[in-house]
C-alpha cells in the first residue's frame, strides 16, 4: 500500500474519529457537522537515503486535518485526544513536523486542527 493508505489504515478506529478521507471530502459530506472527519493529503514526496546515484527510501509528507463534530461526546478531552494521536503516530515511526492547535471555523462553527507529518519508507529493491 502507499504511505497515505497505510496512514489511513493506522488511524482507522481511532477513538472520536468517525470518517477518514483521502485527498478530498466527498461533496455529500461537506456540510456534515455531527461526525468528526479526518482528511489526509499528500504534500510532498522526496527521495532519501541516497548514494551512488540511487535512492533507497522515500519520505512522504502528509497533511492531516480534523474537522471535529459540533457536539463533543461526554468525556472528550482535546488534550488527551491530541496526546494519544501523537503517541500513535510516533510509535509507528512517523515524524510530526507541525502540530496545529484546535481552531474555530466561523463558517461551520466547528473546531478544526491541522498537523503535518512524514514517514520514511525504504524501497524494496
mmCIF file with all atom_site columns, N, CA and C in Angstrom, residues 67-94:
data_model
loop_
_atom_site.group_PDB
_atom_site.id
_atom_site.type_symbol
_atom_site.label_atom_id
_atom_site.label_alt_id
_atom_site.label_comp_id
_atom_site.label_asym_id
_atom_site.label_entity_id
_atom_site.label_seq_id
_atom_site.pdbx_PDB_ins_code
_atom_site.Cartn_x
_atom_site.Cartn_y
_atom_site.Cartn_z
_atom_site.occupancy
_atom_site.B_iso_or_equiv
_atom_site.pdbx_formal_charge
_atom_site.auth_seq_id
_atom_site.auth_comp_id
_atom_site.auth_asym_id
_atom_site.auth_atom_id
_atom_site.pdbx_PDB_model_num
ATOM 1  N N  . UNK A 1 67 ? -11.800 17.764 11.340 1.00 0.00 ? 67 UNK A N  1
ATOM 2  C CA . UNK A 1 67 ? -12.957 18.639 11.476 1.00 0.00 ? 67 UNK A CA 1
ATOM 3  C C  . UNK A 1 67 ? -13.840 17.998 12.554 1.00 0.00 ? 67 UNK A C  1
ATOM 4  N N  . UNK A 1 68 ? -13.783 18.567 13.755 1.00 0.00 ? 68 UNK A N  1
ATOM 5  C CA . UNK A 1 68 ? -14.498 17.976 14.892 1.00 0.00 ? 68 UNK A CA 1
ATOM 6  C C  . UNK A 1 68 ? -15.985 18.252 14.795 1.00 0.00 ? 68 UNK A C  1
ATOM 7  N N  . UNK A 1 69 ? -16.774 17.265 15.221 1.00 0.00 ? 69 UNK A N  1
ATOM 8  C CA . UNK A 1 69 ? -18.220 17.491 15.232 1.00 0.00 ? 69 UNK A CA 1
ATOM 9  C C  . UNK A 1 69 ? -18.553 18.594 16.235 1.00 0.00 ? 69 UNK A C  1
ATOM 10 N N  . UNK A 1 70 ? -19.687 19.242 16.009 1.00 0.00 ? 70 UNK A N  1
ATOM 11 C CA . UNK A 1 70 ? -20.057 20.393 16.833 1.00 0.00 ? 70 UNK A CA 1
ATOM 12 C C  . UNK A 1 70 ? -20.273 20.021 18.293 1.00 0.00 ? 70 UNK A C  1
ATOM 13 N N  . UNK A 1 71 ? -20.929 18.925 18.524 1.00 0.00 ? 71 UNK A N  1
ATOM 14 C CA . UNK A 1 71 ? -21.241 18.493 19.890 1.00 0.00 ? 71 UNK A CA 1
ATOM 15 C C  . UNK A 1 71 ? -20.306 17.337 20.258 1.00 0.00 ? 71 UNK A C  1
ATOM 16 N N  . UNK A 1 72 ? -19.406 17.596 21.182 1.00 0.00 ? 72 UNK A N  1
ATOM 17 C CA . UNK A 1 72 ? -18.462 16.560 21.607 1.00 0.00 ? 72 UNK A CA 1
ATOM 18 C C  . UNK A 1 72 ? -19.153 15.502 22.464 1.00 0.00 ? 72 UNK A C  1
ATOM 19 N N  . UNK A 1 73 ? -18.622 14.281 22.405 1.00 0.00 ? 73 UNK A N  1
ATOM 20 C CA . UNK A 1 73 ? -19.106 13.200 23.259 1.00 0.00 ? 73 UNK A CA 1
ATOM 21 C C  . UNK A 1 73 ? -18.763 13.517 24.709 1.00 0.00 ? 73 UNK A C  1
ATOM 22 N N  . UNK A 1 74 ? -19.564 12.988 25.620 1.00 0.00 ? 74 UNK A N  1
ATOM 23 C CA . UNK A 1 74 ? -19.250 13.136 27.045 1.00 0.00 ? 74 UNK A CA 1
ATOM 24 C C  . UNK A 1 74 ? -17.879 12.539 27.310 1.00 0.00 ? 74 UNK A C  1
ATOM 25 N N  . UNK A 1 75 ? -17.093 13.254 28.058 1.00 0.00 ? 75 UNK A N  1
ATOM 26 C CA . UNK A 1 75 ? -15.776 12.745 28.419 1.00 0.00 ? 75 UNK A CA 1
ATOM 27 C C  . UNK A 1 75 ? -14.683 13.082 27.419 1.00 0.00 ? 75 UNK A C  1
ATOM 28 N N  . UNK A 1 76 ? -15.024 13.765 26.321 1.00 0.00 ? 76 UNK A N  1
ATOM 29 C CA . UNK A 1 76 ? -13.990 14.108 25.344 1.00 0.00 ? 76 UNK A CA 1
ATOM 30 C C  . UNK A 1 76 ? -13.049 15.142 25.940 1.00 0.00 ? 76 UNK A C  1
ATOM 31 N N  . UNK A 1 77 ? -11.754 14.879 25.813 1.00 0.00 ? 77 UNK A N  1
ATOM 32 C CA . UNK A 1 77 ? -10.714 15.776 26.319 1.00 0.00 ? 77 UNK A CA 1
ATOM 33 C C  . UNK A 1 77 ? -9.761  16.047 25.158 1.00 0.00 ? 77 UNK A C  1
ATOM 34 N N  . UNK A 1 78 ? -9.723  17.286 24.661 1.00 0.00 ? 78 UNK A N  1
ATOM 35 C CA . UNK A 1 78 ? -8.926  17.628 23.486 1.00 0.00 ? 78 UNK A CA 1
ATOM 36 C C  . UNK A 1 78 ? -7.452  17.314 23.705 1.00 0.00 ? 78 UNK A C  1
ATOM 37 N N  . UNK A 1 79 ? -6.928  17.660 24.866 1.00 0.00 ? 79 UNK A N  1
ATOM 38 C CA . UNK A 1 79 ? -5.508  17.410 25.133 1.00 0.00 ? 79 UNK A CA 1
ATOM 39 C C  . UNK A 1 79 ? -5.205  15.912 25.140 1.00 0.00 ? 79 UNK A C  1
ATOM 40 N N  . UNK A 1 80 ? -6.061  15.120 25.747 1.00 0.00 ? 80 UNK A N  1
ATOM 41 C CA . UNK A 1 80 ? -5.860  13.671 25.767 1.00 0.00 ? 80 UNK A CA 1
ATOM 42 C C  . UNK A 1 80 ? -5.968  13.087 24.361 1.00 0.00 ? 80 UNK A C  1
ATOM 43 N N  . UNK A 1 81 ? -6.920  13.590 23.580 1.00 0.00 ? 81 UNK A N  1
ATOM 44 C CA . UNK A 1 81 ? -7.065  13.139 22.201 1.00 0.00 ? 81 UNK A CA 1
ATOM 45 C C  . UNK A 1 81 ? -5.788  13.421 21.407 1.00 0.00 ? 81 UNK A C  1
ATOM 46 N N  . UNK A 1 82 ? -5.278  14.652 21.499 1.00 0.00 ? 82 UNK A N  1
ATOM 47 C CA . UNK A 1 82 ? -4.064  15.023 20.775 1.00 0.00 ? 82 UNK A CA 1
ATOM 48 C C  . UNK A 1 82 ? -2.876  14.185 21.224 1.00 0.00 ? 82 UNK A C  1
ATOM 49 N N  . UNK A 1 83 ? -2.747  13.977 22.518 1.00 0.00 ? 83 UNK A N  1
ATOM 50 C CA . UNK A 1 83 ? -1.637  13.197 23.055 1.00 0.00 ? 83 UNK A CA 1
ATOM 51 C C  . UNK A 1 83 ? -1.687  11.753 22.565 1.00 0.00 ? 83 UNK A C  1
ATOM 52 N N  . UNK A 1 84 ? -2.853  11.137 22.587 1.00 0.00 ? 84 UNK A N  1
ATOM 53 C CA . UNK A 1 84 ? -2.958  9.743  22.141 1.00 0.00 ? 84 UNK A CA 1
ATOM 54 C C  . UNK A 1 84 ? -2.719  9.620  20.637 1.00 0.00 ? 84 UNK A C  1
ATOM 55 N N  . UNK A 1 85 ? -3.186  10.596 19.864 1.00 0.00 ? 85 UNK A N  1
ATOM 56 C CA . UNK A 1 85 ? -2.942  10.583 18.420 1.00 0.00 ? 85 UNK A CA 1
ATOM 57 C C  . UNK A 1 85 ? -1.454  10.769 18.131 1.00 0.00 ? 85 UNK A C  1
ATOM 58 N N  . UNK A 1 86 ? -0.827  11.685 18.815 1.00 0.00 ? 86 UNK A N  1
ATOM 59 C CA . UNK A 1 86 ? 0.608   11.914 18.670 1.00 0.00 ? 86 UNK A CA 1
ATOM 60 C C  . UNK A 1 86 ? 1.401   10.661 19.037 1.00 0.00 ? 86 UNK A C  1
ATOM 61 N N  . UNK A 1 87 ? 1.024   10.014 20.109 1.00 0.00 ? 87 UNK A N  1
ATOM 62 C CA . UNK A 1 87 ? 1.701   8.791  20.546 1.00 0.00 ? 87 UNK A CA 1
ATOM 63 C C  . UNK A 1 87 ? 1.530   7.678  19.508 1.00 0.00 ? 87 UNK A C  1
ATOM 64 N N  . UNK A 1 88 ? 0.339   7.525  18.973 1.00 0.00 ? 88 UNK A N  1
ATOM 65 C CA . UNK A 1 88 ? 0.089   6.510  17.940 1.00 0.00 ? 88 UNK A CA 1
ATOM 66 C C  . UNK A 1 88 ? 0.997   6.739  16.736 1.00 0.00 ? 88 UNK A C  1
ATOM 67 N N  . UNK A 1 89 ? 1.092   7.979  16.295 1.00 0.00 ? 89 UNK A N  1
ATOM 68 C CA . UNK A 1 89 ? 1.916   8.285  15.122 1.00 0.00 ? 89 UNK A CA 1
ATOM 69 C C  . UNK A 1 89 ? 3.400   8.050  15.397 1.00 0.00 ? 89 UNK A C  1
ATOM 70 N N  . UNK A 1 90 ? 3.896   8.566  16.506 1.00 0.00 ? 90 UNK A N  1
ATOM 71 C CA . UNK A 1 90 ? 5.330   8.421  16.788 1.00 0.00 ? 90 UNK A CA 1
ATOM 72 C C  . UNK A 1 90 ? 5.700   6.971  17.097 1.00 0.00 ? 90 UNK A C  1
ATOM 73 N N  . UNK A 1 91 ? 4.809   6.227  17.723 1.00 0.00 ? 91 UNK A N  1
ATOM 74 C CA . UNK A 1 91 ? 5.066   4.800  17.971 1.00 0.00 ? 91 UNK A CA 1
ATOM 75 C C  . UNK A 1 91 ? 5.174   4.006  16.677 1.00 0.00 ? 91 UNK A C  1
ATOM 76 N N  . UNK A 1 92 ? 4.599   4.545  15.604 1.00 0.00 ? 92 UNK A N  1
ATOM 77 C CA . UNK A 1 92 ? 4.633   3.876  14.302 1.00 0.00 ? 92 UNK A CA 1
ATOM 78 C C  . UNK A 1 92 ? 5.589   4.573  13.338 1.00 0.00 ? 92 UNK A C  1
ATOM 79 N N  . UNK A 1 93 ? 6.575   5.244  13.889 1.00 0.00 ? 93 UNK A N  1
ATOM 80 C CA . UNK A 1 93 ? 7.714   5.804  13.154 1.00 0.00 ? 93 UNK A CA 1
ATOM 81 C C  . UNK A 1 93 ? 7.366   6.967  12.225 1.00 0.00 ? 93 UNK A C  1
ATOM 82 N N  . UNK A 1 94 ? 6.353   7.732  12.588 1.00 0.00 ? 94 UNK A N  1
ATOM 83 C CA . UNK A 1 94 ? 6.064   8.975  11.878 1.00 0.00 ? 94 UNK A CA 1
ATOM 84 C C  . UNK A 1 94 ? 6.797   10.105 12.583 1.00 0.00 ? 94 UNK A C  1
#
